[in-house]
mmCIF file of C-alpha atoms in Angstrom:
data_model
loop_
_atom_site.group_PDB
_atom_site.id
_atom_site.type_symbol
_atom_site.label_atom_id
_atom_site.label_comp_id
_atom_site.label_asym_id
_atom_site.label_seq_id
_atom_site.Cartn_x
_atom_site.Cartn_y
_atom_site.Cartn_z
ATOM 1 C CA UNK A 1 3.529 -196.828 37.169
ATOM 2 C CA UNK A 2 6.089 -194.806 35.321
ATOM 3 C CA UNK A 3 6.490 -191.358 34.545
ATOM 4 C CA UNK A 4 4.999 -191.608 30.855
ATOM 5 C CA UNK A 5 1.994 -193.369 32.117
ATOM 6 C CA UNK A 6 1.183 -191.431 34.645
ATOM 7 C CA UNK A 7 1.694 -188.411 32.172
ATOM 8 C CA UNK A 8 -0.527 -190.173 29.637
ATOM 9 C CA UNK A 9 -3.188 -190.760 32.787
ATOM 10 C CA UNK A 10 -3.562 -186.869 33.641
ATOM 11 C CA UNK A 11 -4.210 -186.277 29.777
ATOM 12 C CA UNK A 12 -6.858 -188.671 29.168
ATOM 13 C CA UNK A 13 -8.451 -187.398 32.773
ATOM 14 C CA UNK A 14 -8.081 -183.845 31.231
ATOM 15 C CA UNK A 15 -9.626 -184.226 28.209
ATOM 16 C CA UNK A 16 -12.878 -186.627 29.919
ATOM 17 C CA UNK A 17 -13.322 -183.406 31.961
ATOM 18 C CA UNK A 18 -13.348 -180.792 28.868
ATOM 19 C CA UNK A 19 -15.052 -183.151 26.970
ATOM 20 C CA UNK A 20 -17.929 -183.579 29.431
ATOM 21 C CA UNK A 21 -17.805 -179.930 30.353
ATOM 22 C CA UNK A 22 -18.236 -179.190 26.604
ATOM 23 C CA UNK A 23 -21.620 -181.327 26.467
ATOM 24 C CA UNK A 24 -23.049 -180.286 29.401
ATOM 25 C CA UNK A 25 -23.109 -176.311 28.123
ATOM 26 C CA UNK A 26 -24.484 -177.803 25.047
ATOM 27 C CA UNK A 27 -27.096 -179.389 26.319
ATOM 28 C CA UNK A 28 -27.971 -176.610 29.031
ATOM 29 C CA UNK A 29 -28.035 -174.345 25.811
ATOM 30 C CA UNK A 30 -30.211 -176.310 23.266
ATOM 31 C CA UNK A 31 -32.742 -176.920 26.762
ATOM 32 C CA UNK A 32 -32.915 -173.128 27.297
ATOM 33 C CA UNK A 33 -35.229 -172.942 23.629
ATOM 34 C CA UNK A 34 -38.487 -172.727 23.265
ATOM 35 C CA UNK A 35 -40.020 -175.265 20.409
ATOM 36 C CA UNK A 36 -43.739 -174.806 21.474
ATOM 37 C CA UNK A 37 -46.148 -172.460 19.494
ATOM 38 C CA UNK A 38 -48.149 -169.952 21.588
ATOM 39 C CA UNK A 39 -51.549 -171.368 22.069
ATOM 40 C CA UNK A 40 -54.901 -169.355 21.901
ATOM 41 C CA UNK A 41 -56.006 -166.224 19.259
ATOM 42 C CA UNK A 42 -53.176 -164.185 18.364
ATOM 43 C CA UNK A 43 -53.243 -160.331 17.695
ATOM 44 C CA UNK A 44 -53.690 -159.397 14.136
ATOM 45 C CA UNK A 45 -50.699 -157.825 13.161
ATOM 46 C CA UNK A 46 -51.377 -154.453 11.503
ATOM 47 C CA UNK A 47 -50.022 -153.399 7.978
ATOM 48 C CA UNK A 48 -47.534 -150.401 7.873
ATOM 49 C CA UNK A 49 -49.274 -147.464 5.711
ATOM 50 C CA UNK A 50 -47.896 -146.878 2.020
ATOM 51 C CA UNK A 51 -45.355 -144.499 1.860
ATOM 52 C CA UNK A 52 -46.498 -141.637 -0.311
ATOM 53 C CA UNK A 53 -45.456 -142.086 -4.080
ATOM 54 C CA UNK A 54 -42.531 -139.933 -5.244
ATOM 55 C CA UNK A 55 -43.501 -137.159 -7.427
ATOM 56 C CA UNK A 56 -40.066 -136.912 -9.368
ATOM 57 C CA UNK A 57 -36.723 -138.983 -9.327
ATOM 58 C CA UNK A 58 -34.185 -137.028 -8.265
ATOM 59 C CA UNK A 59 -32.201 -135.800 -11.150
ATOM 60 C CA UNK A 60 -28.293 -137.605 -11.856
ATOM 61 C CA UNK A 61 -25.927 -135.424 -13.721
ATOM 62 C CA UNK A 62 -22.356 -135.333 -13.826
ATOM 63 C CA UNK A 63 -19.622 -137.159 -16.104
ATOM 64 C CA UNK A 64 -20.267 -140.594 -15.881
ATOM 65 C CA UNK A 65 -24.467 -140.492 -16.222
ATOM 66 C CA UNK A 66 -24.000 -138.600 -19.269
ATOM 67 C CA UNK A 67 -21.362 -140.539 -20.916
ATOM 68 C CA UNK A 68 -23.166 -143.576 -20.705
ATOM 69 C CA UNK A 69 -26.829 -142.212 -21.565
ATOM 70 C CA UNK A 70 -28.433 -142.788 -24.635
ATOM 71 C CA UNK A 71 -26.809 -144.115 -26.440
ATOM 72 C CA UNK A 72 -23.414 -142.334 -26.650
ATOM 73 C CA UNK A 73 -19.863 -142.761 -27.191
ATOM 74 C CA UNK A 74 -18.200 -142.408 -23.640
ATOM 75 C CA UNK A 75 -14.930 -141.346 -25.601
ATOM 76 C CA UNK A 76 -15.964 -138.155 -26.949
ATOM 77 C CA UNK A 77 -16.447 -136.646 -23.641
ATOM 78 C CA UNK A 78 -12.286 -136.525 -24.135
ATOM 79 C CA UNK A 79 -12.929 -135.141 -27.810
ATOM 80 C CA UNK A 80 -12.063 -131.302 -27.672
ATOM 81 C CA UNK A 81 -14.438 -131.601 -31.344
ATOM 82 C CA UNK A 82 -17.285 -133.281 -29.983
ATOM 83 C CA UNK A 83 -20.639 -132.762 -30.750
ATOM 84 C CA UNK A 84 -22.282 -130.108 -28.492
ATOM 85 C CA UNK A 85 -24.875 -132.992 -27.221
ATOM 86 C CA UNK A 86 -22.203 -134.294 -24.966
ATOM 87 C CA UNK A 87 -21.879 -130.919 -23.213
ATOM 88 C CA UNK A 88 -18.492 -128.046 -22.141
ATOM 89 C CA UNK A 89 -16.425 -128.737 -19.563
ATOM 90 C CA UNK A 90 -18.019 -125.880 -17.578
ATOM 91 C CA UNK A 91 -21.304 -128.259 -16.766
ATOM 92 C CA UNK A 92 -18.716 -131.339 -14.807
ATOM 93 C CA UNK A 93 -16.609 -128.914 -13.147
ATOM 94 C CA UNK A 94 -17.144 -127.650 -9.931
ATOM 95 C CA UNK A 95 -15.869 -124.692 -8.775
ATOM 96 C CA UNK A 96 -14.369 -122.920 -5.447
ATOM 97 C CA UNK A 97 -17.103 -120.601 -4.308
ATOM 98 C CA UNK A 98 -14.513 -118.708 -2.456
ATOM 99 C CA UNK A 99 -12.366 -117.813 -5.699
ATOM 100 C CA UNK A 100 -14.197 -117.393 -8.587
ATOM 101 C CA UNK A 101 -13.048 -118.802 -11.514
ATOM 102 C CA UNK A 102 -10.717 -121.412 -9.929
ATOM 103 C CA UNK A 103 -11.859 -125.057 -10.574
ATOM 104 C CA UNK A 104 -12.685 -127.318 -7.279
ATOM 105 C CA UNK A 105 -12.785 -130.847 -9.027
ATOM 106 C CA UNK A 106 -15.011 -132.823 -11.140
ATOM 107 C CA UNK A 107 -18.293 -134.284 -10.952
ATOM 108 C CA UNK A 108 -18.862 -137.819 -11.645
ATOM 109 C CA UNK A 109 -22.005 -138.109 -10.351
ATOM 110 C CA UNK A 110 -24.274 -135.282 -8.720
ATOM 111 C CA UNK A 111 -27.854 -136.082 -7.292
ATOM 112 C CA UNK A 112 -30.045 -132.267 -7.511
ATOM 113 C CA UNK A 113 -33.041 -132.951 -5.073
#
């Protein structure tokens, strides 16, 4: 024998070990499952109680609800000239509670409970 064959020997033993070491945890892991039903009565399984109904949705404000509500034109919330249906700048502003008068951010979308 010479050096490539013996080489060549060692892989093909390697990879009939893997290989067989590979089937053998399959089939040790497909015999571990359980493929019978349970015989006999069975408990009835009892139905979770209904959730009280909501009274009220939560109400959404903020920019983007009220741009996009009925029916309106999103771009006149930039319009200094809009129509007072599409609200001041005072009602999506928040402010800093800690100086009055000093703007925070906006709001794009505020959930009141």
């Amino acid at each position: 024998m010479t050096g490539k064959n013996l080489h060549a020997s060692s892989e093909r033993k390697n990879m009939k070990i893997s290989t067989i070491a590979i089937l053998a945890g399959l089939a040790t892991t497909a015999s571990a499952q359980e493929f019978r039903a349970p015989i006999g009565p069975q408990k009835p399984v009892r139905a979770m109680p209904t959730p009280p109904a909501m009274l009220q949705r939560p109400a959404v404000e903020g920019v983007i609800p009220r741009a996009f509500s009925d029916s309106r034109n999103p771009l006149q919330m930039l319009n200094p000239w809009a129509p007072p249906r599409y609200g001041t700048w005072v009602e999506s502003t928040s402010f800093d509670p800690n100086h009055p008068g000093k703007w925070n951010g906006i709001k794009l979308f505020e959930i009141l409970f």
